[in-house]
Amino acid sequence: MATPVQDPKYRSTLRFVAEGVEGLALAAVVFLSWPVTRRWLGNLGAEESDRSRDWPGDGLVSDPDTVFTRAIDIDAPPSSVWPWLVQFGLGRGGFYSYELLERMAGIPVRNVESILPQMQSLEVGDEILIHPNAPGIPVAEVVPGERICFGVSEELEDRFEVPDPRRSWSMYLHPRTASGTRLLLRGCVEPLRRPTWKARLGLALTEPIDCLMEWRMLRTVRRLVEKREGHEKNRPAEA
């Protein structure tokens, strides 16, 4: 049976503008304070147990120079969070982040506010686009309801160019309570193989940008999941 195609629901103009203004304001704060707040903001929301634990996607880089862990608690089971994560990507469900800032960076993304049945499939080796003019990030591991790990594993090196620096980025769903979930974003970055000044500058700028955009992503996913859960809890039972 063919997968049903559902038209996406997008965020309102009011939310687009309000979040855009918030993103621009926070961007200034994050960039100006990053040299001092890097350690705290880089691991925003993460507990010591989150940061010190070895996560499966960490193995995609052998000797990371930088490791960031971001986390948030969601009042819903992992099965309710998973559909939002699996449709992540440009041309899919979007990034759940600051859409205005993404557009300013040349990314023609529209972040959805609904679960898309046609985007619920993801396999190892799939390429998820982040920017239309840049190579996508390959899916290295998928465990439905638990994790998605992005990076160039040894098995994928014949299909994808290894970036400089080599890195991994993963999304994890960890049951927190009987009905709650901890959503974690984990990034590991190896040292530059060709540490030119341009590469160093690019990496230095990427860190605060990733922090800002990922924290908005976490909060958006929480909002979407809990809103949907609330709607479904209050929905009358069908005959």
PDB file of N, CA and C in Angstrom, residues 76-156:
ATOM      1  N   ALA A  76       6.046  13.539  27.089  1.00  0.00           N
ATOM      2  CA  ALA A  76       5.436  12.617  26.129  1.00  0.00           C
ATOM      3  C   ALA A  76       6.379  11.430  25.969  1.00  0.00           C
ATOM      4  N   PRO A  77       5.890  10.271  25.588  1.00  0.00           N
ATOM      5  CA  PRO A  77       6.757   9.109  25.396  1.00  0.00           C
ATOM      6  C   PRO A  77       7.595   9.232  24.130  1.00  0.00           C
ATOM      7  N   PRO A  78       8.699   8.487  24.029  1.00  0.00           N
ATOM      8  CA  PRO A  78       9.547   8.550  22.830  1.00  0.00           C
ATOM      9  C   PRO A  78       8.791   8.303  21.531  1.00  0.00           C
ATOM     10  N   SER A  79       7.782   7.436  21.570  1.00  0.00           N
ATOM     11  CA  SER A  79       7.024   7.130  20.355  1.00  0.00           C
ATOM     12  C   SER A  79       6.298   8.356  19.804  1.00  0.00           C
ATOM     13  N   SER A  80       6.021   9.330  20.657  1.00  0.00           N
ATOM     14  CA  SER A  80       5.357  10.559  20.210  1.00  0.00           C
ATOM     15  C   SER A  80       6.349  11.584  19.677  1.00  0.00           C
ATOM     16  N   VAL A  81       7.596  11.482  20.106  1.00  0.00           N
ATOM     17  CA  VAL A  81       8.629  12.428  19.655  1.00  0.00           C
ATOM     18  C   VAL A  81       9.255  11.972  18.342  1.00  0.00           C
ATOM     19  N   TRP A  82       9.387  10.677  18.173  1.00  0.00           N
ATOM     20  CA  TRP A  82      10.088  10.105  17.024  1.00  0.00           C
ATOM     21  C   TRP A  82       9.600  10.618  15.673  1.00  0.00           C
ATOM     22  N   PRO A  83       8.285  10.664  15.400  1.00  0.00           N
ATOM     23  CA  PRO A  83       7.840  11.093  14.065  1.00  0.00           C
ATOM     24  C   PRO A  83       8.329  12.479  13.666  1.00  0.00           C
ATOM     25  N   TRP A  84       8.559  13.353  14.640  1.00  0.00           N
ATOM     26  CA  TRP A  84       9.055  14.693  14.334  1.00  0.00           C
ATOM     27  C   TRP A  84      10.529  14.656  13.963  1.00  0.00           C
ATOM     28  N   LEU A  85      11.287  13.778  14.607  1.00  0.00           N
ATOM     29  CA  LEU A  85      12.720  13.705  14.342  1.00  0.00           C
ATOM     30  C   LEU A  85      13.023  13.045  13.004  1.00  0.00           C
ATOM     31  N   VAL A  86      12.288  12.011  12.678  1.00  0.00           N
ATOM     32  CA  VAL A  86      12.605  11.229  11.483  1.00  0.00           C
ATOM     33  C   VAL A  86      12.341  12.016  10.203  1.00  0.00           C
ATOM     34  N   GLN A  87      11.537  13.071  10.263  1.00  0.00           N
ATOM     35  CA  GLN A  87      11.261  13.876   9.074  1.00  0.00           C
ATOM     36  C   GLN A  87      12.151  15.118   9.002  1.00  0.00           C
ATOM     37  N   PHE A  88      13.164  15.184   9.854  1.00  0.00           N
ATOM     38  CA  PHE A  88      14.122  16.299   9.881  1.00  0.00           C
ATOM     39  C   PHE A  88      14.835  16.434   8.536  1.00  0.00           C
ATOM     40  N   GLY A  89      15.036  17.670   8.096  1.00  0.00           N
ATOM     41  CA  GLY A  89      15.862  17.920   6.925  1.00  0.00           C
ATOM     42  C   GLY A  89      15.231  18.863   5.915  1.00  0.00           C
ATOM     43  N   LEU A  90      16.057  19.453   5.086  1.00  0.00           N
ATOM     44  CA  LEU A  90      15.608  20.341   4.021  1.00  0.00           C
ATOM     45  C   LEU A  90      14.830  19.535   2.989  1.00  0.00           C
ATOM     46  N   GLY A  91      13.653  20.051   2.626  1.00  0.00           N
ATOM     47  CA  GLY A  91      12.805  19.320   1.698  1.00  0.00           C
ATOM     48  C   GLY A  91      11.994  18.241   2.367  1.00  0.00           C
ATOM     49  N   ARG A  92      12.133  18.158   3.697  1.00  0.00           N
ATOM     50  CA  ARG A  92      11.358  17.205   4.480  1.00  0.00           C
ATOM     51  C   ARG A  92      10.519  18.003   5.489  1.00  0.00           C
ATOM     52  N   GLY A  93      10.760  17.807   6.774  1.00  0.00           N
ATOM     53  CA  GLY A  93      10.003  18.550   7.770  1.00  0.00           C
ATOM     54  C   GLY A  93      10.655  19.847   8.196  1.00  0.00           C
ATOM     55  N   GLY A  94      11.867  20.097   7.700  1.00  0.00           N
ATOM     56  CA  GLY A  94      12.590  21.298   8.094  1.00  0.00           C
ATOM     57  C   GLY A  94      13.498  21.046   9.278  1.00  0.00           C
ATOM     58  N   PHE A  95      13.896  22.113   9.965  1.00  0.00           N
ATOM     59  CA  PHE A  95      14.853  22.020  11.064  1.00  0.00           C
ATOM     60  C   PHE A  95      14.261  22.422  12.412  1.00  0.00           C
ATOM     61  N   TYR A  96      13.011  22.885  12.431  1.00  0.00           N
ATOM     62  CA  TYR A  96      12.338  23.304  13.671  1.00  0.00           C
ATOM     63  C   TYR A  96      13.064  24.448  14.374  1.00  0.00           C
ATOM     64  N   SER A  97      13.809  25.236  13.636  1.00  0.00           N
ATOM     65  CA  SER A  97      14.624  26.269  14.264  1.00  0.00           C
ATOM     66  C   SER A  97      14.157  27.659  13.818  1.00  0.00           C
ATOM     67  N   TYR A  98      15.068  28.625  13.872  1.00  0.00           N
ATOM     68  CA  TYR A  98      14.729  29.992  13.503  1.00  0.00           C
ATOM     69  C   TYR A  98      14.655  30.106  11.985  1.00  0.00           C
ATOM     70  N   GLU A  99      13.454  30.060  11.462  1.00  0.00           N
ATOM     71  CA  GLU A  99      13.272  30.036  10.013  1.00  0.00           C
ATOM     72  C   GLU A  99      13.774  31.310   9.358  1.00  0.00           C
ATOM     73  N   LEU A 100      13.584  32.449  10.004  1.00  0.00           N
ATOM     74  CA  LEU A 100      14.063  33.711   9.440  1.00  0.00           C
ATOM     75  C   LEU A 100      15.579  33.690   9.289  1.00  0.00           C
ATOM     76  N   LEU A 101      16.296  33.220  10.309  1.00  0.00           N
ATOM     77  CA  LEU A 101      17.755  33.160  10.239  1.00  0.00           C
ATOM     78  C   LEU A 101      18.198  32.166   9.179  1.00  0.00           C
ATOM     79  N   GLU A 102      17.469  31.067   9.034  1.00  0.00           N
ATOM     80  CA  GLU A 102      17.803  30.082   8.010  1.00  0.00           C
ATOM     81  C   GLU A 102      17.637  30.676   6.618  1.00  0.00           C
ATOM     82  N   ARG A 103      16.567  31.448   6.430  1.00  0.00           N
ATOM     83  CA  ARG A 103      16.349  32.089   5.128  1.00  0.00           C
ATOM     84  C   ARG A 103      17.459  33.109   4.852  1.00  0.00           C
ATOM     85  N   MET A 104      17.879  33.837   5.890  1.00  0.00           N
ATOM     86  CA  MET A 104      18.946  34.819   5.722  1.00  0.00           C
ATOM     87  C   MET A 104      20.260  34.156   5.328  1.00  0.00           C
ATOM     88  N   ALA A 105      20.424  32.881   5.716  1.00  0.00           N
ATOM     89  CA  ALA A 105      21.633  32.128   5.371  1.00  0.00           C
ATOM     90  C   ALA A 105      21.507  31.446   4.006  1.00  0.00           C
ATOM     91  N   GLY A 106      20.409  31.735   3.296  1.00  0.00           N
ATOM     92  CA  GLY A 106      20.246  31.173   1.963  1.00  0.00           C
ATOM     93  C   GLY A 106      19.634  29.792   1.930  1.00  0.00           C
ATOM     94  N   ILE A 107      18.993  29.389   3.030  1.00  0.00           N
ATOM     95  CA  ILE A 107      18.373  28.065   3.097  1.00  0.00           C
ATOM     96  C   ILE A 107      16.871  28.235   2.889  1.00  0.00           C
ATOM     97  N   PRO A 108      16.321  27.741   1.774  1.00  0.00           N
ATOM     98  CA  PRO A 108      14.900  27.926   1.488  1.00  0.00           C
ATOM     99  C   PRO A 108      14.035  26.902   2.221  1.00  0.00           C
ATOM    100  N   VAL A 109      14.096  26.927   3.533  1.00  0.00           N
ATOM    101  CA  VAL A 109      13.401  25.917   4.335  1.00  0.00           C
ATOM    102  C   VAL A 109      12.073  26.457   4.838  1.00  0.00           C
ATOM    103  N   ARG A 110      11.110  25.544   4.963  1.00  0.00           N
ATOM    104  CA  ARG A 110       9.859  25.856   5.646  1.00  0.00           C
ATOM    105  C   ARG A 110       9.674  24.770   6.699  1.00  0.00           C
ATOM    106  N   ASN A 111       9.628  25.191   7.933  1.00  0.00           N
ATOM    107  CA  ASN A 111       9.531  24.237   9.029  1.00  0.00           C
ATOM    108  C   ASN A 111       8.071  23.865   9.272  1.00  0.00           C
ATOM    109  N   VAL A 112       7.799  22.580   9.263  1.00  0.00           N
ATOM    110  CA  VAL A 112       6.422  22.122   9.369  1.00  0.00           C
ATOM    111  C   VAL A 112       5.946  22.117  10.817  1.00  0.00           C
ATOM    112  N   GLU A 113       4.638  22.118  10.960  1.00  0.00           N
ATOM    113  CA  GLU A 113       3.994  22.046  12.264  1.00  0.00           C
ATOM    114  C   GLU A 113       3.079  20.820  12.309  1.00  0.00           C
ATOM    115  N   SER A 114       3.387  19.836  11.482  1.00  0.00           N
ATOM    116  CA  SER A 114       2.565  18.631  11.425  1.00  0.00           C
ATOM    117  C   SER A 114       3.437  17.435  11.079  1.00  0.00           C
ATOM    118  N   ILE A 115       2.951  16.265  11.409  1.00  0.00           N
ATOM    119  CA  ILE A 115       3.647  15.021  11.072  1.00  0.00           C
ATOM    120  C   ILE A 115       3.277  14.624   9.654  1.00  0.00           C
ATOM    121  N   LEU A 116       4.274  14.348   8.833  1.00  0.00           N
ATOM    122  CA  LEU A 116       4.064  14.011   7.433  1.00  0.00           C
ATOM    123  C   LEU A 116       4.272  12.508   7.221  1.00  0.00           C
ATOM    124  N   PRO A 117       3.220  11.769   6.913  1.00  0.00           N
ATOM    125  CA  PRO A 117       3.356  10.317   6.711  1.00  0.00           C
ATOM    126  C   PRO A 117       4.372   9.962   5.629  1.00  0.00           C
ATOM    127  N   GLN A 118       4.483  10.801   4.593  1.00  0.00           N
ATOM    128  CA  GLN A 118       5.389  10.510   3.480  1.00  0.00           C
ATOM    129  C   GLN A 118       6.855  10.729   3.835  1.00  0.00           C
ATOM    130  N   MET A 119       7.132  11.285   5.014  1.00  0.00           N
ATOM    131  CA  MET A 119       8.506  11.552   5.445  1.00  0.00           C
ATOM    132  C   MET A 119       8.893  10.730   6.663  1.00  0.00           C
ATOM    133  N   GLN A 120       8.235   9.615   6.880  1.00  0.00           N
ATOM    134  CA  GLN A 120       8.486   8.813   8.078  1.00  0.00           C
ATOM    135  C   GLN A 120       9.443   7.654   7.835  1.00  0.00           C
ATOM    136  N   SER A 121      10.102   7.667   6.688  1.00  0.00           N
ATOM    137  CA  SER A 121      11.060   6.602   6.369  1.00  0.00           C
ATOM    138  C   SER A 121      12.468   7.168   6.310  1.00  0.00           C
ATOM    139  N   LEU A 122      13.399   6.486   6.959  1.00  0.00           N
ATOM    140  CA  LEU A 122      14.798   6.917   6.970  1.00  0.00           C
ATOM    141  C   LEU A 122      15.670   5.677   7.096  1.00  0.00           C
ATOM    142  N   GLU A 123      16.707   5.587   6.248  1.00  0.00           N
ATOM    143  CA  GLU A 123      17.576   4.419   6.240  1.00  0.00           C
ATOM    144  C   GLU A 123      19.039   4.839   6.252  1.00  0.00           C
ATOM    145  N   VAL A 124      19.888   3.934   6.691  1.00  0.00           N
ATOM    146  CA  VAL A 124      21.329   4.177   6.672  1.00  0.00           C
ATOM    147  C   VAL A 124      21.765   4.447   5.236  1.00  0.00           C
ATOM    148  N   GLY A 125      22.537   5.494   5.057  1.00  0.00           N
ATOM    149  CA  GLY A 125      22.996   5.870   3.727  1.00  0.00           C
ATOM    150  C   GLY A 125      22.174   6.961   3.084  1.00  0.00           C
ATOM    151  N   ASP A 126      20.999   7.259   3.639  1.00  0.00           N
ATOM    152  CA  ASP A 126      20.217   8.384   3.132  1.00  0.00           C
ATOM    153  C   ASP A 126      20.975   9.684   3.379  1.00  0.00           C
ATOM    154  N   GLU A 127      20.834  10.627   2.465  1.00  0.00           N
ATOM    155  CA  GLU A 127      21.514  11.913   2.579  1.00  0.00           C
ATOM    156  C   GLU A 127      20.510  12.998   2.917  1.00  0.00           C
ATOM    157  N   ILE A 128      20.692  13.651   4.052  1.00  0.00           N
ATOM    158  CA  ILE A 128      19.797  14.705   4.502  1.00  0.00           C
ATOM    159  C   ILE A 128      20.437  16.060   4.204  1.00  0.00           C
ATOM    160  N   LEU A 129      19.742  16.876   3.439  1.00  0.00           N
ATOM    161  CA  LEU A 129      20.270  18.183   3.063  1.00  0.00           C
ATOM    162  C   LEU A 129      20.082  19.198   4.181  1.00  0.00           C
ATOM    163  N   ILE A 130      21.100  20.015   4.383  1.00  0.00           N
ATOM    164  CA  ILE A 130      21.054  21.117   5.341  1.00  0.00           C
ATOM    165  C   ILE A 130      21.045  22.454   4.610  1.00  0.00           C
ATOM    166  N   HIS A 131      21.777  22.521   3.493  1.00  0.00           N
ATOM    167  CA  HIS A 131      21.854  23.721   2.669  1.00  0.00           C
ATOM    168  C   HIS A 131      21.811  23.286   1.205  1.00  0.00           C
ATOM    169  N   PRO A 132      21.090  24.033   0.356  1.00  0.00           N
ATOM    170  CA  PRO A 132      20.958  23.603  -1.046  1.00  0.00           C
ATOM    171  C   PRO A 132      22.266  23.580  -1.815  1.00  0.00           C
ATOM    172  N   ASN A 133      23.258  24.332  -1.361  1.00  0.00           N
ATOM    173  CA  ASN A 133      24.538  24.408  -2.075  1.00  0.00           C
ATOM    174  C   ASN A 133      25.663  23.670  -1.361  1.00  0.00           C
ATOM    175  N   ALA A 134      25.316  22.793  -0.445  1.00  0.00           N
ATOM    176  CA  ALA A 134      26.333  22.049   0.303  1.00  0.00           C
ATOM    177  C   ALA A 134      25.981  20.568   0.315  1.00  0.00           C
ATOM    178  N   PRO A 135      26.991  19.708   0.432  1.00  0.00           N
ATOM    179  CA  PRO A 135      26.700  18.276   0.523  1.00  0.00           C
ATOM    180  C   PRO A 135      25.829  17.970   1.726  1.00  0.00           C
ATOM    181  N   GLY A 136      24.983  16.974   1.597  1.00  0.00           N
ATOM    182  CA  GLY A 136      24.130  16.581   2.707  1.00  0.00           C
ATOM    183  C   GLY A 136      24.901  15.797   3.749  1.00  0.00           C
ATOM    184  N   ILE A 137      24.245  15.520   4.872  1.00  0.00           N
ATOM    185  CA  ILE A 137      24.858  14.697   5.906  1.00  0.00           C
ATOM    186  C   ILE A 137      24.263  13.297   5.830  1.00  0.00           C
ATOM    187  N   PRO A 138      25.119  12.278   5.762  1.00  0.00           N
ATOM    188  CA  PRO A 138      24.598  10.914   5.619  1.00  0.00           C
ATOM    189  C   PRO A 138      24.089  10.344   6.936  1.00  0.00           C
ATOM    190  N   VAL A 139      23.079   9.529   6.842  1.00  0.00           N
ATOM    191  CA  VAL A 139      22.559   8.819   7.996  1.00  0.00           C
ATOM    192  C   VAL A 139      23.449   7.599   8.233  1.00  0.00           C
ATOM    193  N   ALA A 140      24.087   7.548   9.394  1.00  0.00           N
ATOM    194  CA  ALA A 140      25.000   6.452   9.709  1.00  0.00           C
ATOM    195  C   ALA A 140      24.321   5.342  10.505  1.00  0.00           C
ATOM    196  N   GLU A 141      23.280   5.702  11.267  1.00  0.00           N
ATOM    197  CA  GLU A 141      22.584   4.704  12.074  1.00  0.00           C
ATOM    198  C   GLU A 141      21.176   5.193  12.382  1.00  0.00           C
ATOM    199  N   VAL A 142      20.225   4.284  12.304  1.00  0.00           N
ATOM    200  CA  VAL A 142      18.838   4.589  12.660  1.00  0.00           C
ATOM    201  C   VAL A 142      18.303   3.460  13.522  1.00  0.00           C
ATOM    202  N   VAL A 143      17.834   3.802  14.695  1.00  0.00           N
ATOM    203  CA  VAL A 143      17.132   2.859  15.561  1.00  0.00           C
ATOM    204  C   VAL A 143      15.781   3.500  15.861  1.00  0.00           C
ATOM    205  N   PRO A 144      14.715   3.058  15.184  1.00  0.00           N
ATOM    206  CA  PRO A 144      13.414   3.710  15.344  1.00  0.00           C
ATOM    207  C   PRO A 144      13.000   3.855  16.806  1.00  0.00           C
ATOM    208  N   GLY A 145      12.578   5.061  17.142  1.00  0.00           N
ATOM    209  CA  GLY A 145      12.138   5.344  18.497  1.00  0.00           C
ATOM    210  C   GLY A 145      13.257   5.614  19.475  1.00  0.00           C
ATOM    211  N   GLU A 146      14.523   5.500  19.020  1.00  0.00           N
ATOM    212  CA  GLU A 146      15.653   5.677  19.929  1.00  0.00           C
ATOM    213  C   GLU A 146      16.676   6.707  19.462  1.00  0.00           C
ATOM    214  N   ARG A 147      17.147   6.587  18.226  1.00  0.00           N
ATOM    215  CA  ARG A 147      18.220   7.492  17.819  1.00  0.00           C
ATOM    216  C   ARG A 147      18.383   7.548  16.297  1.00  0.00           C
ATOM    217  N   ILE A 148      18.930   8.691  15.870  1.00  0.00           N
ATOM    218  CA  ILE A 148      19.390   8.885  14.495  1.00  0.00           C
ATOM    219  C   ILE A 148      20.784   9.486  14.596  1.00  0.00           C
ATOM    220  N   CYS A 149      21.754   8.841  13.990  1.00  0.00           N
ATOM    221  CA  CYS A 149      23.140   9.317  14.031  1.00  0.00           C
ATOM    222  C   CYS A 149      23.577   9.685  12.617  1.00  0.00           C
ATOM    223  N   PHE A 150      24.085  10.904  12.481  1.00  0.00           N
ATOM    224  CA  PHE A 150      24.568  11.393  11.200  1.00  0.00           C
ATOM    225  C   PHE A 150      26.095  11.460  11.214  1.00  0.00           C
ATOM    226  N   GLY A 151      26.706  11.092  10.100  1.00  0.00           N
ATOM    227  CA  GLY A 151      28.155  11.139   9.980  1.00  0.00           C
ATOM    228  C   GLY A 151      28.618  10.143   8.939  1.00  0.00           C
ATOM    229  N   VAL A 152      29.875  10.254   8.560  1.00  0.00           N
ATOM    230  CA  VAL A 152      30.437   9.343   7.568  1.00  0.00           C
ATOM    231  C   VAL A 152      31.106   8.188   8.302  1.00  0.00           C
ATOM    232  N   SER A 153      30.402   7.081   8.405  1.00  0.00           N
ATOM    233  CA  SER A 153      30.978   5.890   9.022  1.00  0.00           C
ATOM    234  C   SER A 153      31.940   5.233   8.031  1.00  0.00           C
ATOM    235  N   GLU A 154      32.713   4.269   8.506  1.00  0.00           N
ATOM    236  CA  GLU A 154      33.650   3.570   7.627  1.00  0.00           C
ATOM    237  C   GLU A 154      32.916   2.895   6.483  1.00  0.00           C
ATOM    238  N   GLU A 155      31.716   2.394   6.741  1.00  0.00           N
ATOM    239  CA  GLU A 155      30.941   1.724   5.717  1.00  0.00           C
ATOM    240  C   GLU A 155      30.457   2.676   4.630  1.00  0.00           C
ATOM    241  N   LEU A 156      30.414   3.973   4.931  1.00  0.00           N
ATOM    242  CA  LEU A 156      29.901   4.948   3.972  1.00  0.00           C
ATOM    243  C   LEU A 156      30.994   5.771   3.297  1.00  0.00           C
TER     244      LEU A 156
END
